[in-house]
Coordinates of C-alpha atoms in Angstrom, one line a residue:
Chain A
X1 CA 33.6 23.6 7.2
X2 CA 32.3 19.8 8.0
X3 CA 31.7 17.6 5.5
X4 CA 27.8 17.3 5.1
X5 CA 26.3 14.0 4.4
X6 CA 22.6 13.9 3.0
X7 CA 20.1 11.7 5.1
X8 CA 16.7 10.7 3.9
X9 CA 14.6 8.8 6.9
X10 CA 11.4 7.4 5.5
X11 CA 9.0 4.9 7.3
X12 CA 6.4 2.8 5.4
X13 CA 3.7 5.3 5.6
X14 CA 5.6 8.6 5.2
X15 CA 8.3 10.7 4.8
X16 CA 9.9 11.7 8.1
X17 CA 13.3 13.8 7.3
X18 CA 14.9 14.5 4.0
X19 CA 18.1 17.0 4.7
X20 CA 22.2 17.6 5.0
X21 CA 23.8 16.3 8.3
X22 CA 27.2 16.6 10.0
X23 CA 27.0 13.0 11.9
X24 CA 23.9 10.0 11.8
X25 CA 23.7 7.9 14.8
X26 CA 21.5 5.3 14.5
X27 CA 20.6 2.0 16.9
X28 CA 22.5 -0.7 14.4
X29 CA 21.4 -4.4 15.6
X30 CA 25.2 -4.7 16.9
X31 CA 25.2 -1.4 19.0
X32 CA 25.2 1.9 18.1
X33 CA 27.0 3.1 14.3
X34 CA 27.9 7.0 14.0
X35 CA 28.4 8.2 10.1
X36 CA 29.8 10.9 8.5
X37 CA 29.9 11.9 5.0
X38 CA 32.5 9.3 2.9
X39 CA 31.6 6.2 5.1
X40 CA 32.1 3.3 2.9
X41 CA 29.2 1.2 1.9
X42 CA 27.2 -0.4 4.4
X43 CA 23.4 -2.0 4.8
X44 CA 22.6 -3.0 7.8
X45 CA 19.7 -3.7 10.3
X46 CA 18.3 -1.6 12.6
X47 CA 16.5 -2.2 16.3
X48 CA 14.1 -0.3 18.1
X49 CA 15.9 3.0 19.3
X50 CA 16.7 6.7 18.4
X51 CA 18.3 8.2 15.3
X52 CA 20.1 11.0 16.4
X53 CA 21.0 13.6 13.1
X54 CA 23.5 16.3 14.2
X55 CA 22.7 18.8 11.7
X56 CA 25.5 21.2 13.2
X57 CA 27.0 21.9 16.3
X58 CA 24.0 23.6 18.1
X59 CA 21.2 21.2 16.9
X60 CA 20.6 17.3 17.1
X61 CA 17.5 15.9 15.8
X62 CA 16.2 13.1 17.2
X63 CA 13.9 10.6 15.6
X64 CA 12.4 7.4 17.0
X65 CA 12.4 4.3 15.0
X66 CA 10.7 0.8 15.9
X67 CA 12.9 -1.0 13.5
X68 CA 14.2 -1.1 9.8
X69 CA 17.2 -0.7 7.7
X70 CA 19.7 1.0 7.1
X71 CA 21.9 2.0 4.2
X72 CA 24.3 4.2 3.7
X73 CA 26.6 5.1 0.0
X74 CA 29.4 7.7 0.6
X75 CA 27.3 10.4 0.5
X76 CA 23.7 9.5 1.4
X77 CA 22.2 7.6 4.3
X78 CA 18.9 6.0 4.0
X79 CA 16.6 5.0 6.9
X80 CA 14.0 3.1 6.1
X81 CA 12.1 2.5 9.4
X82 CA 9.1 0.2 9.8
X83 CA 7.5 3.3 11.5
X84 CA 9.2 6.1 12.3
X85 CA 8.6 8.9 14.3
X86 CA 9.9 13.0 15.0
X87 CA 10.8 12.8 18.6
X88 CA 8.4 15.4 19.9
X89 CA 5.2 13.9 18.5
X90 CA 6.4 10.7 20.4
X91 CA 2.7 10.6 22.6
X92 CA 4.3 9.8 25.9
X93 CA 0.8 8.9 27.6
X94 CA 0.4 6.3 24.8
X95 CA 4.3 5.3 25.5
X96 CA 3.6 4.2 29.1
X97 CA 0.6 3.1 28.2
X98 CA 2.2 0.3 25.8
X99 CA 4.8 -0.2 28.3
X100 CA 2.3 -1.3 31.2
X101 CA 0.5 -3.1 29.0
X102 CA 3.3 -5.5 27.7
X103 CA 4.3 -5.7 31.5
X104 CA 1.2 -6.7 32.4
X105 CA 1.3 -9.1 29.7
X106 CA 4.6 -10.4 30.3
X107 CA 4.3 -11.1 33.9
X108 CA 1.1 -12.9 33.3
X109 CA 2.5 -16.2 32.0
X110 CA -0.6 -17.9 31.5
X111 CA -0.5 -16.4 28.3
X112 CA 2.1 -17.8 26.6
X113 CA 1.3 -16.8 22.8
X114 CA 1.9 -13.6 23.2
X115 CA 5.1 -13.1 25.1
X116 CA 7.1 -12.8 22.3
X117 CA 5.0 -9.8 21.3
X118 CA 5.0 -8.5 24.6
X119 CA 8.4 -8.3 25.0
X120 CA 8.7 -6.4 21.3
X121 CA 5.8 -3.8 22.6
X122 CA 7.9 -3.4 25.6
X123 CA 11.3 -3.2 24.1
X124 CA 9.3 -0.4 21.3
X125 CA 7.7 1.3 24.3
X126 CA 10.9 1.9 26.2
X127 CA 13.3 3.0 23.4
X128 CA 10.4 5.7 22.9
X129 CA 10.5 6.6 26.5
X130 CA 14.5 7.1 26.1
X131 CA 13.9 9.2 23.3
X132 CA 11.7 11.6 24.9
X133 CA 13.5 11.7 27.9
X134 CA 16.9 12.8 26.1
X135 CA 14.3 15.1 24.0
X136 CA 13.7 16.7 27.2
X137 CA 17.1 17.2 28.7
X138 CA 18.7 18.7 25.6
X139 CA 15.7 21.2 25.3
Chain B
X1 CA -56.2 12.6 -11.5
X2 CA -55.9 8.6 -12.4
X3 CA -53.8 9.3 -15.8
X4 CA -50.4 7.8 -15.4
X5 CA -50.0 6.9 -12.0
X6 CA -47.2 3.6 -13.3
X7 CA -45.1 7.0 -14.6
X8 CA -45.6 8.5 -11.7
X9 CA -44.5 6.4 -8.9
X10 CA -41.4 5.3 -11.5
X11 CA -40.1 8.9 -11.6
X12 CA -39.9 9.0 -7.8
X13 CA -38.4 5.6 -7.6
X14 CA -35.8 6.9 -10.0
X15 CA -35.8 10.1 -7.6
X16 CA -34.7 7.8 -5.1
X17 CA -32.4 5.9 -6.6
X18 CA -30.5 8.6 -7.9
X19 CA -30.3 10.6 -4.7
X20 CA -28.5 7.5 -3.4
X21 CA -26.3 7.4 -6.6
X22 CA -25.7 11.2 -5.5
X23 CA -24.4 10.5 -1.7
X24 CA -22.3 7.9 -3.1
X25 CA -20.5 10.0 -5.5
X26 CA -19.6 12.3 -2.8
X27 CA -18.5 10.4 -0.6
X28 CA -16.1 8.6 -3.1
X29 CA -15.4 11.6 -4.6
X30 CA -14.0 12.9 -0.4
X31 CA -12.3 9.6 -0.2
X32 CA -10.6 9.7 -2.8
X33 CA -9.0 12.8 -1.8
X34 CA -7.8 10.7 1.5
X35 CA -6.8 7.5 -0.3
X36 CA -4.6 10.0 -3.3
X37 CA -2.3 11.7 -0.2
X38 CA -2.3 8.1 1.4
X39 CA -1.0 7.0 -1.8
X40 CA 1.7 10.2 -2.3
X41 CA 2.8 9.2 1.4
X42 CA 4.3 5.7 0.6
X43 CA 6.0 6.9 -2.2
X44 CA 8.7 8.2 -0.8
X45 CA 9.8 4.8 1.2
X46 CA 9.4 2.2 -2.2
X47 CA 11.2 5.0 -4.3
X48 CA 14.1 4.5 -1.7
X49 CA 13.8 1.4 -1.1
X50 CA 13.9 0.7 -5.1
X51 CA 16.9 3.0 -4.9
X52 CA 18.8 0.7 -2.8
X53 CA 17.7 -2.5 -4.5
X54 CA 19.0 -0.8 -7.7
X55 CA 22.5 0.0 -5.8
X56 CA 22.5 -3.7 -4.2
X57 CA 22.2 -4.9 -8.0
X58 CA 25.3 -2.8 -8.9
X59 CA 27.5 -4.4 -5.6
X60 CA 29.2 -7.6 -6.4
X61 CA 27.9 -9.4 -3.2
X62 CA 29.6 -12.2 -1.6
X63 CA 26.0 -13.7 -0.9
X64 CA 23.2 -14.3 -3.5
X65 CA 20.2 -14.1 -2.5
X66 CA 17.1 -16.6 -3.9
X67 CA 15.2 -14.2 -4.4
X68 CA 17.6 -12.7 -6.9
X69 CA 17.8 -15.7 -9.3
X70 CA 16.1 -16.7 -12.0
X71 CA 15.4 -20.6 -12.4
X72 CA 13.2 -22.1 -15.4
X73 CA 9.3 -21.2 -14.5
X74 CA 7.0 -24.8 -13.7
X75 CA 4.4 -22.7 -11.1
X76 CA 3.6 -18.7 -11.1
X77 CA 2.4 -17.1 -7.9
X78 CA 0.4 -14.0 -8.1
X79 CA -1.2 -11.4 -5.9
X80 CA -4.3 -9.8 -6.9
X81 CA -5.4 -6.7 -5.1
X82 CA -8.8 -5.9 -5.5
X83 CA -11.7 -4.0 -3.7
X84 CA -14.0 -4.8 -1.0
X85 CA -17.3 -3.4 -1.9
X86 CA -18.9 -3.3 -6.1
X87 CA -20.6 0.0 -7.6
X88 CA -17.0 1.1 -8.6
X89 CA -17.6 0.9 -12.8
X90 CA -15.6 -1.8 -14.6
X91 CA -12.4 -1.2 -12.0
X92 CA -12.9 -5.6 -10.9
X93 CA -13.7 -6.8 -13.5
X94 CA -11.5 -5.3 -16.3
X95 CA -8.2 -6.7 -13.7
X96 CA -9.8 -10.0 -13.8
X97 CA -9.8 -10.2 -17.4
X98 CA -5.8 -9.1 -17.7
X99 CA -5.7 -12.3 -15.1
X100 CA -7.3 -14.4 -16.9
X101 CA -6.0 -13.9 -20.1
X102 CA -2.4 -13.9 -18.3
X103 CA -3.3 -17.4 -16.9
X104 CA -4.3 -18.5 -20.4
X105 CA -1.1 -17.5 -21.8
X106 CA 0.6 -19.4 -18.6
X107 CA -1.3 -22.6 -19.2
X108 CA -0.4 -22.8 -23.0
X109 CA 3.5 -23.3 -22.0
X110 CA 2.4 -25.3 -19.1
X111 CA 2.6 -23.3 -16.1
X112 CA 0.3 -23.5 -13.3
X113 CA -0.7 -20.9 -11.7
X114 CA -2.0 -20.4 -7.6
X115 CA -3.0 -17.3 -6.2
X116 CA -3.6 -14.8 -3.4
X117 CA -6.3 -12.4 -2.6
X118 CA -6.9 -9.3 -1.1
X119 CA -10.4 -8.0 -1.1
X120 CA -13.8 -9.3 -0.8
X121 CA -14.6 -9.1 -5.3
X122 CA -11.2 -10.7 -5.8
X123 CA -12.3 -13.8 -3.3
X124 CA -15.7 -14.4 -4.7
X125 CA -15.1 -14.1 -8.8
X126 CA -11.3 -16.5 -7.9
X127 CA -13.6 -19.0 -6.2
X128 CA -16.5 -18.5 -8.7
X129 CA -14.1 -20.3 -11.4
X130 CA -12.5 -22.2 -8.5
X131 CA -9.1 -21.0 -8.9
X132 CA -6.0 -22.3 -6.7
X133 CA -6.9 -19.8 -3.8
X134 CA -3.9 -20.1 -1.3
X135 CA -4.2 -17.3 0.7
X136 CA -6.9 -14.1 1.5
X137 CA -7.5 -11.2 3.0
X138 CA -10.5 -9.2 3.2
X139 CA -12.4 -6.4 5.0
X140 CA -9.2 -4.2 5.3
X141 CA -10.9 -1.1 5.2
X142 CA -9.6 2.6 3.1
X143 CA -6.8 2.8 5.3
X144 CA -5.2 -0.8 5.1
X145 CA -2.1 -0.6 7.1
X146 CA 0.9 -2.8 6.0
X147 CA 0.3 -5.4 8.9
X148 CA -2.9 -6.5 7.2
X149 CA -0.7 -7.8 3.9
X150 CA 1.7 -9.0 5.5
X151 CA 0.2 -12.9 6.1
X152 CA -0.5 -13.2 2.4
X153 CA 2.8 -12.3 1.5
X154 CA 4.4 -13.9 3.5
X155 CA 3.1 -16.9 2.3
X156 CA 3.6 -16.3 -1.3
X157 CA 7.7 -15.6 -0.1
X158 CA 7.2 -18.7 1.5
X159 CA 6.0 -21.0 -1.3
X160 CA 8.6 -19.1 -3.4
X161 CA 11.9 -20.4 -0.8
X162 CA 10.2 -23.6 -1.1
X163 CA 10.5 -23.9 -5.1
X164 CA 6.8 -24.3 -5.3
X165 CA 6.3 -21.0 -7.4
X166 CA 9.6 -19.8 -9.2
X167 CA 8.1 -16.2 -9.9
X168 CA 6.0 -13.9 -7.8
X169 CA 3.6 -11.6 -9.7
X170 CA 1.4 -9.0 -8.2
X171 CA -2.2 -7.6 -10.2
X172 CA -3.7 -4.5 -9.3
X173 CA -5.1 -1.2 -11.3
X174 CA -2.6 1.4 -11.7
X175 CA -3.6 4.9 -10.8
X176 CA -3.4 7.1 -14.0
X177 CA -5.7 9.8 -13.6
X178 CA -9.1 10.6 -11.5
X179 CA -10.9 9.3 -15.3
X180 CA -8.4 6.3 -16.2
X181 CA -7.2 2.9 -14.1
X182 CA -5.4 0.7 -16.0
X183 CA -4.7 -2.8 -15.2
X184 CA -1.3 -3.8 -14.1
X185 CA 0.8 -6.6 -13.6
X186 CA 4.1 -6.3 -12.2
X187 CA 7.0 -8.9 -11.7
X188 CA 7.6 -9.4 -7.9
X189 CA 10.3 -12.1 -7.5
X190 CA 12.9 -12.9 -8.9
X191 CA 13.6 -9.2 -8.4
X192 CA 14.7 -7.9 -11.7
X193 CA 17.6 -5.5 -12.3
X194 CA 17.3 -3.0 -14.9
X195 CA 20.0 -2.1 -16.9
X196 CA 23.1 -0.6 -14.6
X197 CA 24.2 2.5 -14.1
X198 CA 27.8 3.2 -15.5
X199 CA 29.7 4.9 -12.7
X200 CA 28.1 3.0 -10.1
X201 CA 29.2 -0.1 -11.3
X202 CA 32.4 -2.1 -9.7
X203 CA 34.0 -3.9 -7.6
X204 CA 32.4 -2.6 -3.9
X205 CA 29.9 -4.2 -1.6
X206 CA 28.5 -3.3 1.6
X207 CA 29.5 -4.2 4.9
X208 CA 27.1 -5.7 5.9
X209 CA 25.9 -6.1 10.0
X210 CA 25.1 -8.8 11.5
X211 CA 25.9 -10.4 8.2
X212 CA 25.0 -10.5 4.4
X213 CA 22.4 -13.6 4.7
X214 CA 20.5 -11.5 7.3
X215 CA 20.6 -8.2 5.9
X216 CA 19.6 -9.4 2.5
X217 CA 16.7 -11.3 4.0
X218 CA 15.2 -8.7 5.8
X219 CA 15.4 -6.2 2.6
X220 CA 14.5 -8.0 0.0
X221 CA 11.2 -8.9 1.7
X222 CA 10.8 -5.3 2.7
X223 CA 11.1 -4.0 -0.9
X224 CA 8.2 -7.4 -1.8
X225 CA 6.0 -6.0 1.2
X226 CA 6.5 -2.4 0.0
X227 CA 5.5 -3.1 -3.4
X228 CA 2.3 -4.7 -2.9
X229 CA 1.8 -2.0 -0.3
X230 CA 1.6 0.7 -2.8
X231 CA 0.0 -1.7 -4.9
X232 CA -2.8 -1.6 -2.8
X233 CA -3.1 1.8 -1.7
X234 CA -2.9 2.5 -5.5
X235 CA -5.6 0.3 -5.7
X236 CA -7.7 1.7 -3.1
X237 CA -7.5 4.5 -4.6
X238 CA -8.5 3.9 -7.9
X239 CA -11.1 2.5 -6.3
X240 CA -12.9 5.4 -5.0
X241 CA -12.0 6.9 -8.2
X242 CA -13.6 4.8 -10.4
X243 CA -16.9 4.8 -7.8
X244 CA -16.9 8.6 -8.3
X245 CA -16.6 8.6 -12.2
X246 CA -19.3 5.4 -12.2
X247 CA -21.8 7.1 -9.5
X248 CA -21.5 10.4 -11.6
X249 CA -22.6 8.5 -14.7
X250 CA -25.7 6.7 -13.2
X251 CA -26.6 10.1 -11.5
X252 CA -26.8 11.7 -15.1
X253 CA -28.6 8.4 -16.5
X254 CA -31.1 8.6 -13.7
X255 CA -31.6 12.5 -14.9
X256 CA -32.4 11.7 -18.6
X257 CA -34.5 9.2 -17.5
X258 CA -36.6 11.2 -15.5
X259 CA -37.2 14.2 -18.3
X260 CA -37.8 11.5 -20.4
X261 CA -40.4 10.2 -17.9
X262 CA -41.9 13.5 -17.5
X263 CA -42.0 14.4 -21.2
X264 CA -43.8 10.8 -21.4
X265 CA -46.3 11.5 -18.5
X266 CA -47.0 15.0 -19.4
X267 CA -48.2 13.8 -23.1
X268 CA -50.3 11.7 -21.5
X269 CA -51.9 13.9 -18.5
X270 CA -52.9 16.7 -21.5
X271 CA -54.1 13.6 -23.8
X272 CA -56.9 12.8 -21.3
X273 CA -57.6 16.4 -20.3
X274 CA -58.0 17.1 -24.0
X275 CA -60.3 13.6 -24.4
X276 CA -62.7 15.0 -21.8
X277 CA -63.2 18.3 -23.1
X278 CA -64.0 16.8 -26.0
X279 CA -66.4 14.1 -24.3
X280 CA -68.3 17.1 -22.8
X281 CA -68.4 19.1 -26.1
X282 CA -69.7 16.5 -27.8
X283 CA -72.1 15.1 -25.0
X284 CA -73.4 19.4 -25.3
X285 CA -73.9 19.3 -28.9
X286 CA -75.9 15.9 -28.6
X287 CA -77.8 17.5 -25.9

């Protein structure tokens, strides 16, 4: 038997996942942090990317966040993502969408106010893409 | 029939005016539905978010954050939520009067007090008495999104790393009930630790990535954010609350008034009918 570890992922505007996991992989700033139940105390930030929960050895959920935080006690993890969603609602039209749009934007220089954003939308728009895509292959 | 026409054309104004009163109470009384789930969403992320802050104030950190100490009070901040549109009872109004009296209280020892404001009321009555406004933000809607706040807090946070404001309060009607809203204002900054919790208490602290500073920064304004967040979905919905329960109450008035009306018109319709008949007895008998 695997040591469970409970995770709680909530964004600002709902709950997303409340539930007992084997592993948590989430997109830390500094690359990518696996945790397993007894991890020692940790609180740190999180980029746009995938939270993977392995809830046992036949299923892994994955959950896309834009950004947030991360905390983790030895046996609870908390994501709190600025907006987090299941990865099969993940609207891929809307995804690609976003993505040529803060292309568009980003190769048009004349607007330089918003290249910062840009490049966020397209950093978001991506990581969703990736999501879906591993979504896809492990279905 | 000439007898009271005035009653007349007032019971079908009040007609009107409560079929509008009417409409309004159901629609308030749908939102409200939305704007109560909208409210039950959020609370799972500031009840975690709390969590954390309440386990962060239990670490010994190597890093203190400003926002987690206390210094002697000169200047108060505050955020007052309030709603966009009237015709929601006393809901405005009785917050204003918790703010006043608060900045009564604040300038007896002294302290001077600027504010922010979120809704069109709040903006108008703050400028009415011409109040320190620093900061607004109206028209957000009955969905506000957390995006829309964010400007006004930020520069409240602002001010507050600066040392012009050395505590950050936020105003807004707390959702009791569908029937009571009761005024409410809570300490923002410094955040406060309540008391600690025995067997969590020692000698750990997170790792922290990229580094404490950072981490801490981007939290603590989080848990700010997410406090005047459900502050003002809390609001919002006490709004349509209050609308409902006031809307209900004029619907009812407007109903006594027009029995009342009727009672008054009827008198009067069989007061003439009975003056003629006796006009035309009595013009018979002279005959």
């Amino acid at each position: 038997m695997v040591m469970t570890i409970h995770v709680d992922i909530v964004s600002a505007e709902e709950k997303i996942f409340s539930g007992l996991a084997e592993l948590v992989i989430a997109p830390a700033e500094e690359g990518d942090v696996g945790i397993a139940a007894r991890h020692a105390p940790m609180l740190t930030r999180l980029k746009a990317g995938e939270v993977r929960v392995k809830v046992d050895n036949s299923e892994t959920l994955p959950f896309y966040v834009s950004g947030g935080v991360l905390e983790v006690q030895p046996h609870v993890v908390s994501v709190l993502a600025d907006r987090a969603v299941r990865a099969k609602d993940i609207d891929e039209a809307a995804a690609m969408e976003a993505k040529r749009r803060a292309e568009e934007t980003l190769s048009d220089r004349s607007g330089k106010l918003d290249y910062a954003k840009a490049q966020l939308e397209l950093i978001e728009a991506v990581a969703q893409l990736r999501t879906l895509d591993r979504y896809r292959k492990n279905r | 029939m000439a007898v009271g026409k005035e009653i007349r054309v007032k019971i079908a104004s009040i007609k009107n005016t409560q079929k509008i009163t009417r409409a309004m109470e159901k629609v308030a009384t749908s939102k409200m539905r939305k704007t109560q789930t909208r409210m039950l969403a959020t609370r799972p992320y500031s009840k975690k978010i709390a969590q954390i802050i309440h386990h962060l104030s239990h670490a010994k950190p190597e890093y203190t954050h400003p926002f987690m100490v206390e210094r002697p009070i000169k200047r108060v901040g505050v955020i007052v939520l309030t709603s966009d549109r009237g015709l929601c009872g006393g809901l405005n109004s009785n917050l204003f009067r918790m703010a006043l009296r608060q900045f009564r209280s604040w300038g007896k020892d002294q302290v001077e007090a600027q504010i922010s404001v979120i809704g069109q009321k709040g903006c108008s009555f703050f400028h009415g008495i011409g109040a320190k406004i620093i900061a607004q933000a109206t028209k957000l809607g009955d969905s506000p999104h957390l995006e829309d706040i964010i400007g006004v807090i930020k520069v409240m946070l602002d001010d507050y790393r600066d040392g012009n404001i050395d505590e950050l309060y936020v105003a807004y009607n707390e959702f009791v009930n569908t029937m009571t809203q009761k005024p409410k204002l809570l300490q923002l900054l410094p955040i406060k630790c309540d008391e600690l919790t025995p067997e969590l208490a020692g000698h750990w602290d997170y790792i922290y990535e990229p580094d404490a500073k950072e981490v801490l920064d981007d939290l603590l304004v989080r848990y700010v954010e997410s406090l005047v967040f459900q502050g003002l979905v809390e609001n919002n919905a006490c709004e349509q609350a209050a609308r409902m329960v006031a809307m209900k109450s004029a619907s009812d008035n407007a109903g006594k008034l027009i029995s009342e009306l009727q009672l008054i018109y009827n008198k009067a319709r069989q007061a003439a009918i009975t003056q003629e008949i006796s006009e035309i007895v009595g013009g018979a008998a002279a005959v």
